[in-house]
Coordinates of C-alpha atoms in Angstrom, one line a residue:
X4 CA -15.2 -26.2 -16.9
X5 CA -18.9 -25.1 -15.7
X6 CA -18.7 -21.1 -15.8
X7 CA -20.4 -19.1 -13.3
X8 CA -24.1 -17.6 -14.6
X9 CA -22.5 -14.0 -14.2
X10 CA -19.8 -14.9 -16.8
X11 CA -22.4 -16.5 -19.1
X12 CA -24.9 -13.7 -18.8
X13 CA -22.0 -10.9 -19.4
X14 CA -20.4 -13.0 -22.5
X15 CA -23.7 -13.2 -24.0
X16 CA -24.5 -9.6 -24.0
X17 CA -21.6 -9.1 -26.5
X18 CA -24.1 -10.5 -29.0
X19 CA -26.8 -7.8 -28.5
X20 CA -25.1 -5.4 -31.1
X21 CA -24.9 -8.1 -33.6
X22 CA -28.8 -8.4 -33.0
X23 CA -29.4 -5.0 -33.5
X24 CA -27.3 -4.6 -36.6
X25 CA -28.8 -8.2 -37.9
X26 CA -32.4 -6.9 -37.5
X27 CA -31.8 -3.5 -39.0
X28 CA -29.4 -4.7 -42.3
X29 CA -31.7 -8.0 -42.5
X30 CA -35.4 -6.5 -42.3
X31 CA -35.2 -2.8 -43.1
X32 CA -32.1 -1.9 -45.1
X33 CA -33.0 -3.3 -48.2
X34 CA -36.4 -2.0 -48.1
X35 CA -35.3 1.5 -47.0
X36 CA -33.1 2.2 -50.1
X37 CA -35.3 0.0 -52.9
X38 CA -38.9 1.0 -51.8
X39 CA -38.0 4.5 -49.9
X40 CA -34.9 5.9 -51.7
X41 CA -35.5 4.5 -55.1
X42 CA -32.4 2.5 -55.6
X43 CA -32.9 -0.5 -57.7
X44 CA -33.0 -3.9 -55.6
X45 CA -30.2 -5.2 -57.8
X46 CA -28.1 -2.3 -57.1
X47 CA -29.0 -2.1 -53.3
X48 CA -27.9 -5.8 -53.3
X49 CA -25.0 -5.7 -55.3
X50 CA -23.6 -2.7 -52.7
X51 CA -24.2 -5.2 -49.7
X52 CA -22.6 -7.8 -51.6
X53 CA -19.3 -5.9 -52.7
X54 CA -19.2 -4.8 -49.0
X55 CA -19.3 -8.6 -47.8
X56 CA -16.3 -8.9 -50.2
X57 CA -14.1 -6.5 -48.2
X58 CA -15.2 -8.8 -45.1
X59 CA -13.5 -11.9 -46.8
X60 CA -10.2 -9.9 -46.5
X61 CA -10.9 -8.2 -43.2
X62 CA -12.1 -10.8 -41.2
X63 CA -9.4 -13.4 -41.2
X64 CA -6.7 -10.6 -41.0
X65 CA -8.5 -9.4 -37.4
X66 CA -8.5 -12.8 -36.6
X67 CA -5.1 -13.8 -37.1
X68 CA -4.2 -10.3 -35.7
X69 CA -5.8 -10.7 -32.4
X70 CA -4.8 -14.4 -32.2
X71 CA -1.1 -13.0 -31.8
X72 CA -2.0 -9.7 -29.9
X73 CA 0.0 -9.6 -26.4
X74 CA -1.2 -6.8 -24.0
X75 CA -1.9 -6.1 -20.4
X76 CA -5.7 -6.6 -21.5
X77 CA -5.2 -10.0 -23.2
X78 CA -5.5 -11.0 -26.9
X79 CA -9.4 -10.2 -27.2
X80 CA -10.4 -7.4 -25.0
X81 CA -8.4 -4.2 -26.3
X82 CA -10.0 -4.8 -29.5
X83 CA -13.8 -4.9 -27.9
X84 CA -12.9 -1.3 -26.0
X85 CA -11.9 0.4 -29.3
X86 CA -14.4 -0.7 -32.1
X87 CA -17.5 0.1 -30.2
X88 CA -17.5 3.5 -31.2
X89 CA -16.9 3.3 -35.0
X90 CA -18.8 0.4 -35.2
X91 CA -22.0 2.4 -34.1
X92 CA -21.5 5.6 -35.9
X93 CA -20.8 3.9 -39.2
X94 CA -23.9 2.1 -38.7
X95 CA -25.6 5.3 -38.2
X96 CA -24.3 6.7 -41.2
X97 CA -25.9 4.2 -43.6
X98 CA -29.5 5.4 -42.4
X99 CA -29.0 9.3 -42.9
X100 CA -27.5 9.6 -46.7
X101 CA -27.6 13.2 -47.8
X102 CA -31.1 14.2 -49.3
X103 CA -31.1 14.7 -53.2
X104 CA -28.6 11.8 -54.1
X105 CA -28.6 10.5 -57.4
X106 CA -28.9 6.6 -57.8
X107 CA -25.6 6.5 -58.5
X108 CA -24.7 8.5 -55.3
X109 CA -27.2 6.3 -53.0
X110 CA -25.1 3.1 -54.4
X111 CA -21.9 4.9 -53.4
X112 CA -23.2 6.0 -49.9
X113 CA -24.6 2.3 -49.3
X114 CA -21.6 0.7 -50.4
X115 CA -19.3 3.0 -48.3
X116 CA -20.9 2.8 -45.2
X117 CA -21.8 -0.9 -45.6
X118 CA -18.0 -1.5 -45.9
X119 CA -17.2 0.6 -42.9
X120 CA -19.9 -0.8 -40.7
X121 CA -18.6 -4.4 -41.7
X122 CA -15.0 -3.6 -41.3
X123 CA -15.4 -1.9 -37.9
X124 CA -18.0 -4.8 -36.8
X125 CA -14.8 -7.2 -37.7
X126 CA -12.6 -5.8 -35.0
X127 CA -15.4 -6.4 -32.3
X128 CA -17.1 -9.4 -33.4
X129 CA -14.2 -11.6 -34.3
X130 CA -12.7 -11.6 -31.0
X131 CA -15.7 -11.6 -29.3
X132 CA -16.5 -14.9 -30.9
X133 CA -12.9 -16.0 -30.3
X134 CA -13.4 -15.7 -26.6
X135 CA -16.4 -17.8 -26.5
X136 CA -14.0 -21.0 -27.4
X137 CA -11.5 -19.9 -24.7
X138 CA -14.0 -19.7 -21.9
X139 CA -14.6 -23.3 -21.5
X140 CA -13.7 -26.3 -23.4
X141 CA -16.4 -28.4 -22.1
X142 CA -18.7 -29.8 -24.8
X143 CA -21.9 -28.8 -23.5
X144 CA -20.7 -25.5 -21.8
X145 CA -20.2 -24.4 -25.2
X146 CA -23.4 -25.2 -26.5
X147 CA -24.6 -23.3 -23.4
X148 CA -22.5 -20.0 -24.1
X149 CA -24.0 -20.1 -27.7
X150 CA -27.4 -20.0 -26.6
X151 CA -26.8 -17.4 -24.5
X152 CA -25.2 -15.7 -27.5
X153 CA -28.3 -16.6 -29.5
X154 CA -30.4 -15.2 -26.7
X155 CA -28.9 -11.6 -26.6
X156 CA -29.3 -11.4 -30.4
X157 CA -32.6 -12.0 -29.9
X158 CA -33.0 -9.4 -27.6
X159 CA -31.1 -7.0 -30.0
X160 CA -33.6 -8.1 -33.0
X161 CA -36.7 -7.8 -30.6
X162 CA -35.6 -4.1 -29.7
X163 CA -35.3 -3.4 -33.3
X164 CA -38.2 -5.0 -34.8
X165 CA -40.7 -4.5 -32.5
X166 CA -39.7 -1.1 -30.9
X167 CA -39.0 0.1 -34.4
X168 CA -42.4 -0.7 -35.5
X169 CA -44.2 0.6 -32.4
X170 CA -42.1 3.7 -31.9
X171 CA -41.1 4.7 -35.6
X172 CA -42.7 3.1 -38.5
X173 CA -46.5 3.5 -37.5
X174 CA -48.8 4.5 -39.9
X175 CA -49.5 8.3 -40.2
X176 CA -52.2 10.2 -42.5
X177 CA -49.5 10.3 -45.4
X178 CA -48.1 6.9 -45.1
X179 CA -50.3 4.3 -44.6
X180 CA -47.7 1.9 -44.6
X181 CA -45.3 3.1 -42.0
X182 CA -42.0 1.3 -43.5
X183 CA -42.8 3.7 -46.5
X184 CA -42.2 7.0 -44.3
X185 CA -38.5 8.3 -45.2
X186 CA -38.6 10.5 -42.2
X187 CA -38.7 7.7 -39.7
X188 CA -35.3 6.0 -40.4
X189 CA -32.7 8.5 -38.9
X190 CA -34.6 8.3 -35.5
X191 CA -34.9 4.8 -35.5
X192 CA -31.0 4.3 -36.6
X193 CA -30.0 7.2 -34.0
X194 CA -32.0 4.9 -31.2
X195 CA -30.0 1.5 -32.1
X196 CA -26.7 3.4 -31.2
X197 CA -26.6 3.1 -27.5
X198 CA -27.7 -0.3 -27.6
X199 CA -24.8 -1.3 -29.6
X200 CA -22.2 0.6 -27.5
X201 CA -23.5 -0.9 -24.3
X202 CA -23.8 -4.2 -25.8
X203 CA -19.8 -4.2 -26.5
X204 CA -18.7 -2.3 -23.6
X205 CA -20.6 -4.0 -20.7
X206 CA -19.3 -7.5 -22.1
X207 CA -15.8 -6.6 -22.1
X208 CA -16.3 -4.8 -18.6
X209 CA -18.0 -7.9 -17.6
X210 CA -15.5 -10.5 -19.0
X211 CA -12.4 -8.6 -18.0
X212 CA -11.7 -10.7 -14.8
X213 CA -11.4 -13.7 -16.9
X214 CA -8.1 -12.4 -18.9
X215 CA -5.8 -14.2 -16.8
X216 CA -7.8 -17.3 -17.3
X217 CA -7.8 -17.2 -21.0
X218 CA -5.1 -18.8 -23.5
X219 CA -2.0 -16.7 -24.2
X220 CA -0.5 -16.1 -27.4
X221 CA 1.7 -18.9 -28.9
X222 CA 5.4 -18.2 -28.4
X223 CA 6.1 -19.5 -32.1
X224 CA 7.8 -17.0 -34.2
X225 CA 5.5 -15.3 -36.7
X226 CA 5.8 -14.3 -40.3
X227 CA 4.4 -11.1 -41.6
X228 CA 0.6 -10.6 -41.3
X229 CA -0.2 -11.3 -44.6
X230 CA 1.8 -14.5 -45.0
X231 CA 0.8 -15.5 -41.5
X232 CA -3.0 -14.8 -42.5
X233 CA -2.7 -17.1 -45.6
X234 CA -0.7 -19.8 -43.7
X235 CA -3.5 -19.6 -41.3
X236 CA -6.4 -19.9 -43.9
X237 CA -4.7 -22.8 -45.7
X238 CA -4.0 -24.6 -42.0
X239 CA -7.8 -24.2 -41.1
X240 CA -9.1 -25.7 -44.6
X241 CA -6.9 -29.0 -44.2
X242 CA -9.4 -29.6 -41.3
X243 CA -12.3 -31.5 -43.0
X244 CA -14.8 -30.8 -40.3
X245 CA -14.1 -26.7 -40.5
X246 CA -14.6 -26.6 -44.3
X247 CA -17.8 -28.6 -43.6
X248 CA -19.2 -26.0 -40.6
X249 CA -18.1 -23.0 -42.9
X250 CA -19.9 -24.4 -46.0
X251 CA -23.0 -25.3 -44.1
X252 CA -23.0 -21.9 -42.1
X253 CA -22.7 -20.0 -45.1
X254 CA -25.6 -21.3 -47.0
X255 CA -27.7 -21.3 -44.0
X256 CA -26.9 -17.7 -43.3
X257 CA -27.6 -17.0 -46.9
X258 CA -31.0 -18.7 -46.7
X259 CA -31.8 -16.7 -43.3
X260 CA -30.2 -13.2 -45.0
X261 CA -32.7 -13.8 -48.3
X262 CA -35.6 -14.4 -46.0
X263 CA -35.1 -11.5 -43.5
X264 CA -34.8 -9.2 -46.6
X265 CA -37.8 -10.5 -48.0
X266 CA -39.9 -10.4 -44.8
X267 CA -41.4 -6.8 -45.6
X268 CA -41.9 -7.7 -49.1
X269 CA -43.8 -10.8 -48.2
X270 CA -45.7 -9.1 -45.5
X271 CA -46.6 -5.8 -47.8
X272 CA -46.9 -7.5 -51.0
X273 CA -47.8 -11.2 -50.7
X274 CA -49.9 -11.3 -47.7
X275 CA -50.8 -7.6 -47.4
X276 CA -50.6 -7.1 -43.6
X277 CA -51.9 -4.3 -41.8
X278 CA -49.0 -2.4 -39.5
X279 CA -50.3 -4.3 -36.5
X280 CA -49.9 -7.6 -38.0
X281 CA -46.3 -6.9 -39.2
X282 CA -45.3 -6.2 -35.4
X283 CA -47.1 -9.6 -34.7
X284 CA -45.2 -11.4 -37.2
X285 CA -42.1 -10.3 -35.7
X286 CA -42.9 -10.7 -32.3
X287 CA -44.1 -14.3 -32.8
X288 CA -40.6 -15.1 -34.9
X289 CA -38.8 -13.9 -32.0
X290 CA -40.6 -15.9 -29.5
X291 CA -40.3 -18.9 -31.8
X292 CA -36.3 -18.5 -31.6
X293 CA -36.5 -18.1 -27.9
X294 CA -38.2 -20.8 -27.2
X295 CA -36.1 -22.9 -29.8
X296 CA -33.0 -21.6 -28.5
X297 CA -34.1 -23.0 -24.8
X298 CA -34.6 -26.2 -26.1
X299 CA -31.3 -26.3 -28.2
X300 CA -29.5 -27.8 -25.2
X301 CA -32.4 -30.7 -24.5
X302 CA -32.0 -31.6 -28.1
X303 CA -28.4 -32.1 -28.0
X304 CA -28.8 -34.6 -25.3
X305 CA -31.4 -36.2 -27.2
X306 CA -29.8 -36.4 -30.0
X307 CA -26.4 -36.8 -28.9
X308 CA -24.3 -35.0 -31.8
X309 CA -24.8 -31.4 -32.6
X310 CA -24.7 -32.2 -36.2
X311 CA -27.9 -33.9 -35.9
X312 CA -29.6 -31.1 -34.1
X313 CA -28.5 -28.6 -36.8
X314 CA -30.1 -30.8 -39.4
X315 CA -33.3 -31.1 -37.7
X316 CA -33.4 -27.5 -37.1
X317 CA -32.8 -26.7 -40.7
X318 CA -35.3 -29.0 -42.0
X319 CA -38.1 -27.6 -39.4
X320 CA -37.3 -24.2 -40.3
X321 CA -37.3 -25.0 -44.2
X322 CA -40.6 -26.4 -44.0
X323 CA -42.8 -24.4 -42.0
X324 CA -41.0 -21.0 -44.0
X325 CA -42.2 -22.1 -47.0
X326 CA -45.1 -24.0 -46.7
X327 CA -47.6 -21.3 -46.6
X328 CA -45.9 -20.0 -49.5
X329 CA -46.1 -22.5 -51.5
X330 CA -49.8 -23.4 -50.5
X331 CA -50.7 -20.0 -51.9
X332 CA -48.8 -20.4 -55.1
X333 CA -50.6 -23.7 -55.4
X334 CA -54.2 -22.1 -55.0
X335 CA -54.8 -23.9 -51.9
X336 CA -55.3 -21.0 -49.6
X337 CA -58.2 -18.4 -50.0
X338 CA -57.2 -14.7 -50.8
X339 CA -55.7 -12.2 -48.4
X340 CA -59.1 -10.9 -47.4
X341 CA -59.9 -13.9 -45.6
X342 CA -59.8 -13.6 -41.8
X343 CA -57.5 -16.5 -41.3
X344 CA -54.7 -15.8 -44.1
X345 CA -52.6 -13.4 -42.2
X346 CA -53.3 -15.2 -38.7
X347 CA -51.9 -18.5 -40.3
X348 CA -48.8 -16.7 -41.9
X349 CA -47.9 -15.4 -38.5
X350 CA -48.4 -18.8 -36.7
X351 CA -46.0 -20.4 -39.3
X352 CA -43.6 -17.8 -39.0
X353 CA -43.3 -18.5 -35.4
X354 CA -43.4 -22.2 -35.8
X355 CA -40.5 -21.7 -38.2
X356 CA -38.2 -19.8 -36.0
X357 CA -38.1 -22.6 -33.6
X358 CA -36.1 -24.5 -35.9
X359 CA -33.8 -21.1 -36.3
X360 CA -33.4 -21.3 -32.5
X361 CA -32.5 -24.9 -32.2
X362 CA -29.8 -24.7 -35.2
X363 CA -28.1 -21.4 -34.6
X364 CA -26.5 -22.3 -31.2
X365 CA -24.9 -25.2 -33.3
X366 CA -23.0 -23.5 -35.5
X367 CA -20.9 -21.4 -32.7
X368 CA -20.6 -24.8 -30.7
X369 CA -19.7 -26.9 -33.7
X370 CA -16.5 -24.1 -34.7
X371 CA -15.7 -24.2 -31.0
X372 CA -14.7 -28.0 -30.9
X373 CA -12.9 -27.4 -34.3
X374 CA -10.7 -25.0 -32.7
X375 CA -9.8 -27.9 -30.1
X376 CA -8.9 -30.1 -33.1
X377 CA -6.5 -27.4 -34.6
X378 CA -4.7 -27.5 -31.2
X379 CA -4.3 -31.1 -31.3
X380 CA -2.7 -31.1 -34.6
X381 CA -0.7 -28.4 -34.3
X382 CA -0.1 -27.5 -30.7
X383 CA -1.5 -23.8 -30.9
X384 CA -4.7 -22.2 -30.0
X385 CA -6.0 -20.0 -32.9
X386 CA -9.5 -19.3 -32.4
X387 CA -9.6 -16.2 -34.2
X388 CA -8.8 -17.4 -37.6
X389 CA -11.5 -20.0 -37.1
X390 CA -14.1 -17.2 -35.9
X391 CA -13.1 -14.8 -38.8
X392 CA -15.3 -17.6 -40.9
X393 CA -17.9 -17.3 -38.1
X394 CA -17.9 -13.6 -38.2
X395 CA -18.0 -13.8 -42.2
X396 CA -20.9 -16.0 -41.9
X397 CA -23.0 -13.6 -39.9
X398 CA -22.3 -10.9 -42.3
X399 CA -23.4 -13.3 -45.3
X400 CA -27.0 -12.6 -43.7
X401 CA -26.7 -9.1 -44.4
X402 CA -24.6 -9.5 -47.8
X403 CA -25.3 -12.2 -50.0
X404 CA -28.9 -12.8 -48.8
X405 CA -30.0 -9.5 -49.6
X406 CA -28.4 -9.3 -53.2
X407 CA -30.4 -12.6 -53.9
X408 CA -33.5 -10.7 -52.1
X409 CA -32.6 -7.8 -54.7
X410 CA -32.6 -10.2 -57.6
X411 CA -35.8 -11.5 -56.7
X412 CA -37.4 -8.2 -56.3
X413 CA -36.5 -7.0 -59.9
X414 CA -37.0 -10.1 -61.8
X415 CA -40.5 -10.4 -60.1
X416 CA -41.1 -6.9 -61.5
X417 CA -41.8 -5.2 -57.7
X418 CA -41.2 -1.2 -58.6
X419 CA -40.0 1.1 -56.1
X420 CA -42.6 2.7 -54.0
X421 CA -45.4 0.9 -55.9
X422 CA -48.6 0.6 -53.3
X423 CA -49.4 -3.1 -52.8
X424 CA -52.8 -2.6 -54.7
X425 CA -51.0 -1.7 -57.7
X426 CA -48.6 -4.5 -58.2
X427 CA -49.8 -7.1 -61.0
X428 CA -50.7 -10.4 -59.7
X429 CA -48.2 -12.1 -62.1
X430 CA -45.3 -10.0 -60.3
X431 CA -46.2 -11.6 -56.9
X432 CA -46.6 -14.8 -58.4
X433 CA -43.1 -14.8 -59.6
X434 CA -41.9 -13.1 -56.4
X435 CA -43.5 -16.5 -54.6
X436 CA -41.9 -19.0 -56.7
X437 CA -38.5 -17.5 -56.3
X438 CA -38.8 -17.3 -52.4
X439 CA -40.7 -20.3 -51.1
X440 CA -38.6 -23.1 -53.1
X441 CA -35.6 -20.8 -52.6
X442 CA -35.8 -21.4 -48.8
X443 CA -36.2 -25.2 -49.2
X444 CA -33.0 -25.5 -51.8
X445 CA -30.6 -23.2 -49.5
X446 CA -31.6 -25.2 -46.6
X447 CA -31.0 -28.5 -48.4
X448 CA -27.5 -27.3 -49.6
X449 CA -26.5 -26.6 -45.9
X450 CA -27.5 -29.9 -44.6
X451 CA -25.6 -31.5 -47.7
X452 CA -22.3 -29.5 -46.2
X453 CA -22.9 -30.4 -42.4
X454 CA -23.0 -34.2 -43.3
X455 CA -19.2 -34.0 -44.0
X456 CA -18.6 -32.7 -40.2
X457 CA -16.7 -35.7 -38.7
X458 CA -15.9 -34.4 -35.0
X459 CA -18.4 -36.6 -32.8
X460 CA -19.0 -36.1 -29.3
X461 CA -16.6 -39.4 -28.2
X462 CA -13.8 -37.9 -30.5
X463 CA -14.0 -34.4 -29.1
X464 CA -13.7 -36.1 -25.5
X465 CA -10.4 -38.0 -26.9
X466 CA -9.2 -34.6 -28.3
X467 CA -9.6 -32.8 -24.9
X468 CA -7.9 -35.8 -22.9
X469 CA -4.9 -35.5 -25.2
X470 CA -4.8 -32.2 -24.9
X471 CA -4.8 -32.5 -20.9
X472 CA -1.8 -35.0 -21.3
X473 CA 0.5 -32.3 -23.0
X474 CA 3.5 -30.9 -21.7
X475 CA 4.5 -27.3 -22.2
X476 CA 6.8 -28.5 -25.2
X477 CA 3.8 -30.0 -27.0
X478 CA 4.6 -33.7 -26.6
X479 CA 2.2 -36.0 -25.0
X480 CA 2.8 -37.4 -21.5

């Protein structure tokens, strides 16, 4: 089924808040708590990782809960309307810790508000992603919806990264590097709240007329919620394609989260970029992802299978992200004072982002096809339990990635608040050796996982034909 353009746009808008959160968590949160507030990189990363462990429980619970919710607003929309305000306020709390907290106090504050932000996000993001698989069963239309999601995620990231750097993190007389200014973070976070509220509520309102067309909960009798969740998760993991796409996307998300968390460190310490060059780096990366997203549909047609498109995008991203770091480590680049070094790093960042733009929409589209395979096997539609895994992947970007980044920072020996000129060259080199090859490693691992995905275009078409012949009692005509 081909969807109207209005529905595509309004559905895609719901990913704007996730773009805002991803950029704030991925690029600023670790740097803020580590370099500005003085919390060690390992402790900051550990707090974010522990918060992620709560998601391993909350996301499947929310997914199963929404799958079997009955209301006049359908299965998904009540949660979208209700979750927007708590999600936005918990996010704000992350960036306004009380002054004078000890390191233990900072750790506790980060842990509590990161957990609250992630949990309230689950009540918006899991039903939102699930709705995407319900709006259309068409193989290519799902790729379009995933591309629209990605474009609005990029819009949210653009607002945070470019707007944040221009409006809040400019250099001052006291802080030559604006990201080190502690007074900038509270107004920065406050400016994100309206974007998050608008994104969730507008997508709920804009897709409200689609509620009668969306699948209703299964009529089968359900056990208690906890038993239902355990049963649903075990059922999902019996589908090989689900295991493959979850494994690949988690590793892909960890890789992306690690790079995001280290971006400001690379820019500040490894390449010593000026503030305006950091803004150009972010702008170039977002432009690259936008172009890659626009090309993703064409690549699906060219390579026939979504799995191949994901592999191609991941390889491209790994090569162009790591090459400039590795060249520096091998002594094949001049020093940072050379006028071409910063432009080269910025251009490579833009080129590498093309691969992200191509690969990211494939994850959601591949997962949507798994939900049809579930219905073919079991006779029920349970997008929520599958997209709780997709939501967990999104949070892995802001959880597992940063703890790896925090360990890299501490093992490299970059102390909190140290000006770039005072960091030892050996620390910079250690930092680079952990980062560049690390990107390649996680990319290859995610590609290895997606190799086990076994739903082809032809098999998906056969599944849809089978579902179209089913009678209300589940038998095939």
